[in-house]
Short mmCIF file of C-alpha atoms in Angstrom, two decimals:
data_model
loop_
_atom_site.label_atom_id
_atom_site.label_comp_id
_atom_site.label_asym_id
_atom_site.label_seq_id
_atom_site.Cartn_x
_atom_site.Cartn_y
_atom_site.Cartn_z
CA MET A 1 18.75 -13.10 43.87
CA PRO A 2 16.03 -15.26 42.22
CA ASP A 3 15.95 -18.97 43.00
CA ALA A 4 17.88 -20.87 40.30
CA SER A 5 15.34 -23.67 40.43
CA ILE A 6 12.64 -21.51 38.89
CA LEU A 7 14.78 -20.35 35.95
CA PRO A 8 13.87 -23.35 33.75
CA ILE A 9 10.19 -22.64 34.45
CA VAL A 10 10.65 -19.12 33.09
CA LEU A 11 13.25 -19.69 30.38
CA LEU A 12 11.77 -22.77 28.73
CA PRO A 13 8.36 -21.19 27.95
CA ALA A 14 10.11 -18.00 26.80
CA LEU A 15 12.44 -19.98 24.54
CA ALA A 16 9.54 -22.05 23.18
CA SER A 17 7.57 -18.87 22.48
CA ALA A 18 10.54 -17.34 20.64
CA VAL A 19 11.02 -20.44 18.49
CA GLY A 20 7.29 -20.58 17.75
CA PHE A 21 7.25 -16.91 16.81
CA VAL A 22 10.17 -17.36 14.39
CA ALA A 23 8.43 -20.38 12.86
CA LEU A 24 5.24 -18.35 12.46
CA LEU A 25 7.18 -15.51 10.84
CA MET A 26 8.64 -17.87 8.22
CA SER A 27 5.70 -20.18 7.58
CA ARG A 28 2.75 -17.78 7.94
CA PRO A 29 4.15 -14.28 7.39
CA ARG A 30 0.72 -12.79 6.69
CA LEU A 31 -0.50 -13.90 10.10
CA TRP A 32 2.61 -12.31 11.63
CA LEU A 33 1.94 -9.06 9.73
CA THR A 34 -1.67 -9.10 10.89
CA MET A 35 -0.38 -9.22 14.45
CA PHE A 36 1.88 -6.28 13.63
CA MET A 37 -0.96 -4.17 12.22
CA ALA A 38 -3.17 -5.01 15.20
CA THR A 39 -0.43 -4.22 17.71
CA VAL A 40 0.88 -0.92 16.34
CA PRO A 41 -2.13 1.33 17.18
CA PHE A 42 -2.01 0.23 20.81
CA PHE A 43 1.79 0.34 20.94
CA ALA A 44 1.59 3.84 19.46
CA SER A 45 -0.58 5.07 22.33
CA ASP A 46 1.94 6.76 24.58
CA THR A 47 1.37 6.10 28.27
CA GLY A 48 2.86 9.46 29.21
CA HIS A 49 5.06 7.82 31.85
CA GLY A 50 8.17 7.06 29.83
CA LEU A 51 8.97 3.68 28.32
CA THR A 52 7.07 1.03 30.28
CA ALA A 53 8.02 -2.64 30.44
CA SER A 54 5.15 -3.66 28.16
CA GLU A 55 6.11 -1.02 25.61
CA ALA A 56 9.75 -2.11 25.73
CA ILE A 57 8.79 -5.75 25.17
CA THR A 58 6.36 -4.94 22.37
CA GLY A 59 8.85 -2.63 20.70
CA GLY A 60 11.60 -5.23 21.01
CA VAL A 61 9.41 -7.88 19.37
CA LEU A 62 8.41 -5.56 16.51
CA LEU A 63 11.98 -4.48 15.79
CA SER A 64 13.57 -7.91 16.15
CA SER A 65 10.93 -9.61 14.01
CA ILE A 66 11.43 -7.23 11.07
CA THR A 67 15.18 -7.88 11.32
CA LEU A 68 14.54 -11.63 11.26
CA TRP A 69 12.24 -11.27 8.25
CA PHE A 70 14.89 -9.40 6.27
CA ALA A 71 17.50 -12.02 7.15
CA TRP A 72 15.14 -14.84 6.18
CA HIS A 73 14.11 -13.15 2.93
CA ILE A 74 17.72 -12.59 1.86
CA ALA A 75 18.88 -16.06 2.95
CA SER A 76 16.06 -17.78 1.07
CA ASN A 77 16.82 -15.76 -2.10
CA ARG A 78 13.21 -14.70 -2.60
CA GLY A 79 13.98 -11.83 -4.96
CA PRO A 80 15.25 -8.24 -4.69
CA LEU A 81 13.64 -5.92 -2.17
CA LEU A 82 14.91 -2.59 -3.50
CA ARG A 83 12.87 -2.16 -6.68
CA SER A 84 12.78 1.60 -7.04
CA TRP A 85 14.57 4.79 -6.11
CA ALA A 86 12.08 5.28 -3.28
CA ASP A 87 13.04 1.91 -1.77
CA PHE A 88 16.74 2.76 -2.01
CA LEU A 89 16.28 6.23 -0.50
CA LEU A 90 14.15 4.89 2.36
CA VAL A 91 16.78 2.33 3.38
CA SER A 92 19.51 4.94 2.89
CA PHE A 93 17.74 7.38 5.21
CA ILE A 94 17.53 4.81 8.03
CA ALA A 95 21.17 3.76 7.50
CA VAL A 96 22.57 7.28 7.27
CA ALA A 97 20.61 8.29 10.37
CA VAL A 98 22.87 5.94 12.35
CA LEU A 99 25.70 8.43 11.82
CA ASN A 100 23.64 10.89 13.84
CA LEU A 101 24.76 8.99 16.94
CA GLY A 102 28.14 10.72 16.84
CA ILE A 103 26.47 14.14 16.80
CA ALA A 104 24.19 13.12 19.65
CA LEU A 105 27.13 12.02 21.78
CA ALA A 106 29.00 15.23 20.96
CA ASN A 107 25.97 17.18 22.24
CA ASP A 108 25.82 15.07 25.44
CA LEU A 109 22.47 13.52 24.58
CA GLU A 110 21.35 10.38 26.36
CA LEU A 111 22.32 7.29 24.36
CA PHE A 112 19.20 5.32 25.32
CA GLY A 113 16.88 8.15 24.29
CA TRP A 114 18.67 8.51 20.97
CA ALA A 115 18.42 4.75 20.32
CA VAL A 116 14.68 4.74 21.09
CA ASP A 117 14.00 7.58 18.63
CA TRP A 118 16.14 5.99 15.91
CA SER A 119 14.42 2.63 16.40
CA TYR A 120 11.12 4.25 15.42
CA PHE A 121 12.51 4.66 11.89
CA ILE A 122 12.83 0.88 11.62
CA LEU A 123 9.03 0.60 11.78
CA MET A 124 8.98 2.02 8.23
CA LEU A 125 10.77 -1.13 7.04
CA TYR A 126 7.52 -3.05 7.55
CA TYR A 127 6.65 -1.54 4.18
CA PHE A 128 8.67 -4.31 2.53
CA PRO A 129 7.02 -7.42 4.06
CA LEU A 130 3.57 -5.84 3.72
CA ARG A 131 4.23 -5.24 0.02
CA GLU A 132 5.69 -8.69 -0.54
CA GLU A 133 3.09 -10.76 1.31
CA PHE A 134 -0.15 -8.91 0.58
CA GLY A 135 0.71 -7.80 -2.95
CA LYS A 136 1.02 -11.31 -4.37
CA ASP A 137 -2.44 -11.56 -5.88
CA LEU A 138 -5.95 -10.15 -5.69
CA PRO A 139 -7.15 -12.39 -2.82
CA SER A 140 -4.15 -11.26 -0.78
CA MET A 141 -5.02 -7.63 -1.48
CA ARG A 142 -8.62 -8.22 -0.42
CA SER A 143 -7.40 -9.87 2.79
CA PHE A 144 -5.26 -6.80 3.46
CA VAL A 145 -8.22 -4.44 3.07
CA SER A 146 -10.38 -6.67 5.27
CA ILE A 147 -7.74 -6.84 8.00
CA ILE A 148 -7.23 -3.08 8.20
CA GLY A 149 -10.99 -2.59 8.19
CA GLY A 150 -11.42 -4.96 11.11
CA ILE A 151 -8.55 -3.40 13.06
CA SER A 152 -9.90 0.12 12.50
CA LEU A 153 -13.31 -1.02 13.75
CA ILE A 154 -11.76 -2.36 16.96
CA MET A 155 -9.78 0.86 17.43
CA SER A 156 -12.82 3.07 16.91
CA VAL A 157 -14.94 1.09 19.38
CA GLN A 158 -12.16 1.18 21.95
CA SER A 159 -11.67 4.93 21.42
CA ALA A 160 -15.39 5.59 21.94
CA TRP A 161 -15.43 3.41 25.05
CA ASN A 162 -12.41 5.19 26.52
CA PHE A 163 -14.01 8.57 25.80
CA LYS A 164 -17.19 7.53 27.57
CA ARG A 165 -15.21 6.19 30.53
CA ARG A 166 -13.16 9.37 30.90
CA LEU A 167 -16.27 11.49 30.45
CA ALA A 168 -18.01 9.65 33.30
CA GLU A 169 -15.17 10.38 35.71
CA ASN A 170 -16.06 13.54 37.64
CA LEU A 171 -17.60 15.44 34.71
CA VAL A 172 -18.43 18.90 36.06
CA TYR A 173 -17.37 21.51 33.52
CA ALA A 174 -17.81 21.71 29.77
CA TYR A 175 -14.08 21.89 29.05
CA GLN A 176 -13.73 18.36 30.49
CA ILE A 177 -15.51 17.03 27.40
CA VAL A 178 -12.59 18.06 25.21
CA ALA A 179 -10.14 16.94 27.91
CA SER A 180 -11.63 13.44 27.62
CA ARG A 181 -10.67 13.13 23.96
CA SER A 182 -7.76 11.20 22.44
CA THR A 183 -6.22 12.69 19.30
CA LEU A 184 -3.34 10.27 18.70
CA LEU A 185 -5.23 7.81 16.50
CA GLY A 186 -7.02 10.51 14.49
CA PRO A 187 -4.92 9.91 11.33
CA PHE A 188 -5.70 6.17 11.50
CA PHE A 189 -9.43 6.88 11.70
CA LEU A 190 -9.22 9.34 8.80
CA LEU A 191 -7.39 6.85 6.60
CA ALA A 192 -9.98 4.18 7.39
CA VAL A 193 -12.75 6.64 6.47
CA CYS A 194 -11.07 7.44 3.13
CA ILE A 195 -10.81 3.76 2.18
CA ALA A 196 -14.18 2.68 3.57
CA VAL A 197 -16.22 5.40 1.85
CA VAL A 198 -14.83 4.48 -1.59
CA LEU A 199 -15.36 0.76 -1.00
CA ALA A 200 -18.90 1.29 0.31
CA VAL A 201 -20.09 3.13 -2.80
CA SER A 202 -18.02 1.13 -5.34
CA THR A 203 -18.74 -2.48 -4.48
CA GLU A 204 -21.96 -4.17 -5.53
CA GLU A 205 -21.51 -7.14 -3.20
CA ARG A 206 -24.05 -6.70 -0.42
CA ARG A 207 -22.00 -8.23 2.39
CA THR A 208 -18.95 -6.12 1.57
CA LYS A 209 -21.10 -2.99 1.26
CA ILE A 210 -22.71 -3.52 4.68
CA LEU A 211 -19.34 -4.12 6.35
CA ALA A 212 -17.83 -1.08 4.62
CA TYR A 213 -20.67 1.18 5.78
CA GLY A 214 -20.33 -0.18 9.32
CA ILE A 215 -16.61 0.54 9.36
CA LEU A 216 -17.23 3.98 7.85
CA MET A 217 -19.75 4.98 10.51
CA ALA A 218 -17.61 3.66 13.37
CA ASN A 219 -14.52 5.55 12.21
CA LEU A 220 -16.48 8.74 11.53
CA ALA A 221 -17.74 8.60 15.12
CA ALA A 222 -14.22 8.01 16.44
CA LEU A 223 -12.98 10.86 14.26
CA ALA A 224 -15.62 13.20 15.67
CA LEU A 225 -14.61 12.32 19.24
CA THR A 226 -11.03 13.51 18.64
CA PHE A 227 -12.36 17.12 18.67
CA THR A 228 -9.56 18.03 16.25
CA ARG A 229 -10.84 20.63 13.79
CA THR A 230 -7.95 20.01 11.35
CA ILE A 231 -8.88 16.34 11.08
CA TRP A 232 -12.56 17.25 10.68
CA VAL A 233 -11.81 19.64 7.84
CA PHE A 234 -9.61 17.11 6.11
CA ALA A 235 -12.28 14.43 6.47
CA VAL A 236 -14.63 16.58 4.39
CA ALA A 237 -11.84 17.51 1.96
CA CYS A 238 -10.70 13.90 1.52
CA ILE A 239 -14.21 12.64 0.85
CA GLY A 240 -14.74 15.48 -1.63
CA LEU A 241 -11.43 14.73 -3.38
CA SER A 242 -12.31 11.04 -3.69
CA MET A 243 -15.37 12.01 -5.71
CA LEU A 244 -13.09 13.15 -8.56
CA PHE A 245 -12.08 9.51 -9.11
CA LEU A 246 -15.54 7.97 -8.96
CA ARG A 247 -18.55 7.83 -11.22
CA VAL A 248 -21.51 10.17 -10.90
CA ARG A 249 -23.66 7.40 -9.46
CA ASN A 250 -21.08 6.69 -6.77
CA ASN A 251 -20.77 10.40 -5.95
CA VAL A 252 -24.52 10.64 -5.42
CA ARG A 253 -24.26 7.68 -3.05
CA ILE A 254 -21.52 9.44 -1.10
CA ILE A 255 -23.53 12.65 -0.69
CA VAL A 256 -26.68 10.82 0.36
CA SER A 257 -24.83 8.40 2.67
CA VAL A 258 -22.79 11.05 4.48
CA GLY A 259 -25.88 13.22 4.89
CA ILE A 260 -27.93 10.38 6.35
CA ILE A 261 -25.09 9.32 8.67
CA ALA A 262 -24.69 12.90 9.96
CA ILE A 263 -28.41 13.32 10.61
CA VAL A 264 -28.80 9.94 12.30
CA ALA A 265 -25.68 10.54 14.43
CA PHE A 266 -26.92 13.93 15.63
CA ILE A 267 -30.42 12.65 16.42
CA GLY A 268 -29.00 9.60 18.20
CA ALA A 269 -26.60 11.72 20.28
CA TYR A 270 -29.35 14.19 21.15
CA LEU A 271 -31.70 11.44 22.27
CA TYR A 272 -28.92 9.80 24.29
CA ASN A 273 -27.94 13.00 26.15
CA PRO A 274 -29.36 16.29 24.85
CA ARG A 275 -27.45 18.39 27.41
CA ILE A 276 -23.98 17.11 26.50
CA THR A 277 -24.85 17.15 22.80
CA GLY A 278 -25.81 20.82 22.99
CA VAL A 279 -22.61 21.66 24.84
CA ILE A 280 -20.53 19.78 22.26
CA VAL A 281 -22.17 21.62 19.36
CA ALA A 282 -21.46 24.97 21.04
CA MET A 283 -17.84 23.96 21.68
CA VAL A 284 -17.37 22.90 18.06
CA LYS A 285 -18.58 26.33 16.90
CA THR A 286 -16.17 28.00 19.32
CA ARG A 287 -13.20 25.93 18.14
CA PHE A 288 -13.82 26.79 14.50
CA ALA A 289 -14.38 30.45 15.33
CA SER A 290 -11.00 30.61 17.11
CA SER A 291 -9.29 29.44 13.92
CA THR A 292 -9.87 32.86 12.36
CA GLN A 293 -8.05 34.62 15.19
CA PHE A 294 -4.37 34.01 14.53
CA SER A 295 -3.25 36.46 17.20
CA GLY A 296 -4.56 36.17 20.71
CA GLY A 297 -7.31 33.69 19.82
CA ASP A 298 -5.83 30.48 18.44
CA HIS A 299 -3.11 29.62 20.94
CA SER A 300 -2.27 26.40 19.08
CA PHE A 301 -1.34 28.32 15.96
CA GLU A 302 0.56 30.90 17.99
CA THR A 303 2.46 28.16 19.82
CA ARG A 304 3.60 26.59 16.55
CA ILE A 305 4.80 29.93 15.16
CA ILE A 306 6.87 30.68 18.26
CA GLU A 307 8.14 27.10 18.41
CA VAL A 308 9.31 26.93 14.80
CA THR A 309 11.02 30.32 15.14
CA ASP A 310 13.03 29.02 18.10
CA VAL A 311 13.86 25.74 16.31
CA LEU A 312 15.04 27.51 13.14
CA ARG A 313 17.61 29.38 15.23
CA LYS A 314 19.01 26.00 16.27
CA VAL A 315 18.88 24.71 12.69
CA LYS A 316 21.03 27.62 11.49
CA GLN A 317 23.71 26.60 14.00
CA ALA A 318 24.09 23.09 12.50
CA PRO A 319 22.21 22.81 9.20
CA LEU A 320 24.17 19.84 7.81
CA GLY A 321 24.45 17.43 10.73
CA GLY A 322 21.65 18.57 13.00
CA HIS A 323 21.77 18.43 16.79
CA GLY A 324 20.98 14.74 17.27
CA LEU A 325 17.79 12.77 17.78
CA ARG A 326 15.95 13.89 20.92
CA ALA A 327 17.88 17.17 20.95
CA THR A 328 16.12 19.79 23.07
CA PHE A 329 15.50 23.50 22.68
CA VAL A 330 13.88 26.26 24.72
CA THR A 331 10.58 27.78 23.59
CA TRP A 332 7.81 29.97 24.96
CA ALA A 333 4.38 28.36 25.49
CA PRO A 334 1.57 30.97 25.23
CA ILE A 335 -0.97 28.62 26.81
CA ASP A 336 1.11 28.03 29.96
CA GLN A 337 2.76 31.46 29.88
CA ALA A 338 6.12 29.84 30.58
CA HIS A 339 9.32 28.72 28.88
CA HIS A 340 9.64 24.98 28.21
CA ILE A 341 12.62 22.78 27.40
CA THR A 342 11.40 20.19 24.90
CA SER A 343 12.54 17.99 22.03
CA TYR A 344 9.14 17.76 20.36
CA VAL A 345 8.50 20.00 17.35
CA HIS A 346 4.93 20.22 16.05
CA ILE A 347 6.07 21.03 12.50
CA GLY A 348 7.66 17.69 11.69
CA TYR A 349 9.58 18.82 8.63
CA VAL A 350 11.54 21.41 10.63
CA GLY A 351 11.89 19.01 13.57
CA LEU A 352 13.53 16.36 11.39
CA VAL A 353 16.03 18.86 9.96
CA HIS A 354 16.79 20.08 13.48
CA LYS A 355 17.66 16.56 14.64
CA VAL A 356 19.34 14.83 11.68
CA GLY A 357 20.38 17.74 9.46
CA LEU A 358 19.15 18.90 6.06
CA PRO A 359 20.95 16.33 3.80
CA THR A 360 19.64 13.34 5.76
CA ALA A 361 16.17 14.86 6.06
CA LEU A 362 16.07 15.40 2.28
CA LEU A 363 16.39 11.64 1.81
CA MET A 364 13.14 11.12 3.70
CA PHE A 365 11.44 14.07 2.06
CA SER A 366 12.36 12.59 -1.36
CA VAL A 367 10.75 9.28 -0.39
CA ILE A 368 7.53 11.08 0.54
CA ILE A 369 7.50 13.06 -2.73
CA ILE A 370 8.11 9.97 -4.89
CA PHE A 371 5.39 7.94 -3.21
CA GLY A 372 3.06 10.93 -3.47
CA TYR A 373 3.46 10.92 -7.25
CA ARG A 374 3.01 7.15 -7.41
CA SER A 375 -0.12 7.45 -5.29
CA LEU A 376 -1.63 9.96 -7.71
CA ARG A 377 -0.82 7.65 -10.62
CA VAL A 378 -2.53 4.57 -9.14
CA ALA A 379 -5.55 6.62 -8.06
CA TRP A 380 -5.96 7.91 -11.61
CA LEU A 381 -5.57 4.46 -13.15
CA SER A 382 -8.11 3.01 -10.71
CA ARG A 383 -10.84 4.95 -12.55
CA ALA A 384 -10.93 2.19 -15.17
CA PRO A 385 -14.24 0.26 -15.03
CA HIS A 386 -12.65 -3.21 -14.75
CA VAL A 387 -10.68 -2.43 -11.57
CA ASP A 388 -11.59 -4.50 -8.51
CA PRO A 389 -13.43 -2.40 -5.88
CA SER A 390 -10.90 -3.32 -3.17
CA VAL A 391 -8.01 -2.14 -5.32
CA ARG A 392 -9.87 1.06 -6.24
CA ALA A 393 -10.74 1.73 -2.58
CA LEU A 394 -7.14 1.27 -1.47
CA ALA A 395 -5.70 3.32 -4.36
CA VAL A 396 -8.12 6.24 -4.11
CA GLY A 397 -8.37 6.16 -0.32
CA THR A 398 -4.60 6.22 0.09
CA PHE A 399 -4.16 9.07 -2.38
CA VAL A 400 -6.87 11.34 -0.95
CA PHE A 401 -5.40 10.76 2.51
CA TYR A 402 -1.91 11.74 1.31
CA PRO A 403 -2.47 15.55 1.50
CA ALA A 404 -3.93 15.06 4.97
CA MET A 405 -0.85 13.10 5.98
CA LEU A 406 1.39 15.92 4.74
CA ALA A 407 -0.67 18.38 6.79
CA VAL A 408 -0.52 16.14 9.87
CA ILE A 409 3.29 16.16 9.59
CA PHE A 410 3.08 19.95 9.52
CA MET A 411 0.74 20.17 12.51
CA SER A 412 2.09 17.35 14.69
CA GLY A 413 5.48 15.93 13.77
CA MET A 414 5.29 12.24 12.84
CA PHE A 415 8.93 11.36 12.22
CA ASP A 416 9.74 10.94 15.91
CA GLN A 417 6.45 9.21 16.72
CA ARG A 418 5.69 5.48 16.74
CA HIS A 419 2.37 5.83 14.97
CA GLY A 420 3.84 8.15 12.34
CA ASN A 421 6.51 5.75 11.12
CA ALA A 422 4.10 2.80 11.17
CA LEU A 423 1.65 4.88 9.14
CA PHE A 424 4.38 5.59 6.57
CA ALA A 425 4.98 1.84 6.20
CA PHE A 426 1.30 1.19 5.62
CA MET A 427 0.91 4.03 3.12
CA PHE A 428 3.97 3.09 1.08
CA ALA A 429 2.97 -0.59 1.03
CA SER A 430 -0.59 0.23 -0.08
CA ILE A 431 0.71 2.32 -2.99
CA ALA A 432 3.20 -0.35 -4.07
CA MET A 433 0.57 -3.10 -3.91
CA CYS A 434 -1.89 -1.12 -6.01
CA GLU A 435 0.82 -0.62 -8.63
CA ASN A 436 1.01 -4.40 -9.10
CA PHE A 437 -2.57 -4.38 -10.40
CA LEU A 438 -2.81 -0.98 -12.07
CA VAL A 439 0.58 0.03 -13.55
CA PRO A 440 1.56 -2.04 -16.62
CA SER A 441 5.28 -1.32 -16.23
CA ALA A 442 5.37 -2.12 -12.53
CA GLN A 443 7.20 -5.08 -11.07
CA PRO A 444 4.92 -8.13 -11.57
CA PRO A 445 3.50 -9.77 -8.47
CA ILE A 446 6.00 -12.13 -6.88
CA SER A 447 3.50 -14.97 -7.05
CA ASP A 448 0.69 -15.92 -9.40
CA SER A 449 -0.95 -18.07 -6.79
CA ARG A 450 -4.65 -17.40 -6.32
CA GLN A 451 -4.65 -18.76 -2.78
CA GLY A 452 -5.37 -15.59 -0.90
CA ALA A 453 -6.76 -17.00 2.33
CA LEU A 454 -4.94 -16.00 5.45
#
């Protein structure tokens, strides 16, 4: 039993912090959203030891603050939030998914585990405050691009540092190089690369160009250290696709820049440690060679095929209501040569249907399709010569990343992951903000103020 005399010492600072946080949320929402964007990548990094106290506190703050923002926005009558069918379907998906609780209880699933998985959906609601606060005017949009660039730079440096630290711990065999990698933040790095490469070759402002190239190189390095061949292939494909929306001069810059960066990176790595660099190059060749061997060679591909076959059997048993969030199934793992009981499905589309049922899953799939079309539209309109480079970088970068995002959902389910739902919020907000400046028929910005400083 804690001493009652120390309760005021604990409660008063906690209460003061809560009041200050609410005041910050209402008076400086962009600063609050910056904290959200900076926190999510680290919150998304699973510890592998269940839900820790720090993760529970961080998650509680993120979920409660978005609830407070919605309440404040509605109470202050600041305008409608549901402006399109995509907005309505997104909110409907999260609301209808609550009904999945009854199915989960009927299947004897743990209530706490179900609640944790459902709470991840709420992270997608950050799409609304991001759109409202950073889509007001051009300075706000530029602040948004600068913030995500800075956060991606911090993430890439931290990822490289962690890789080096893990590599230095008892490195004996070559396979430990790949074991030292971290793949979770790969999609974040790829998105940053897509935006940074367009901004670097589009802007004529020297300071912005230098910063964009710095962010590009840092995220390319972090992307390389994931040792994920799918992400590597999509990095090349995304950069190539972005060239369709840029001028010939900008495309030449991309080719020259990427070539120089690759050469300098290889020479620098070889001079730093030629032995490890040679081993890494050989391992990269081996990983790509295994991709052509779908039977007996690429165990990752074989695992997904077996896994989705087992999940589809469960889907056929309850196609309408699903089996509940965090529902488990039994599958064979070729790598371990053993049967596993798991709730994680690599092919996210099938995994979502398995857990919430086809009708509810179709709500989310419809949101993704609608925003995909809107992303293509803003990317095409950004080709106009008068478009601000930041708007063009966000529009084109978001669109060329969209196919990669769809593939990532296919290869590593995102719907039941923290980082996946936060990434959806960012993508949807970026598309909606670009529409304010590029689509004539879009909802006009909610403010004409030119004060874009954070």
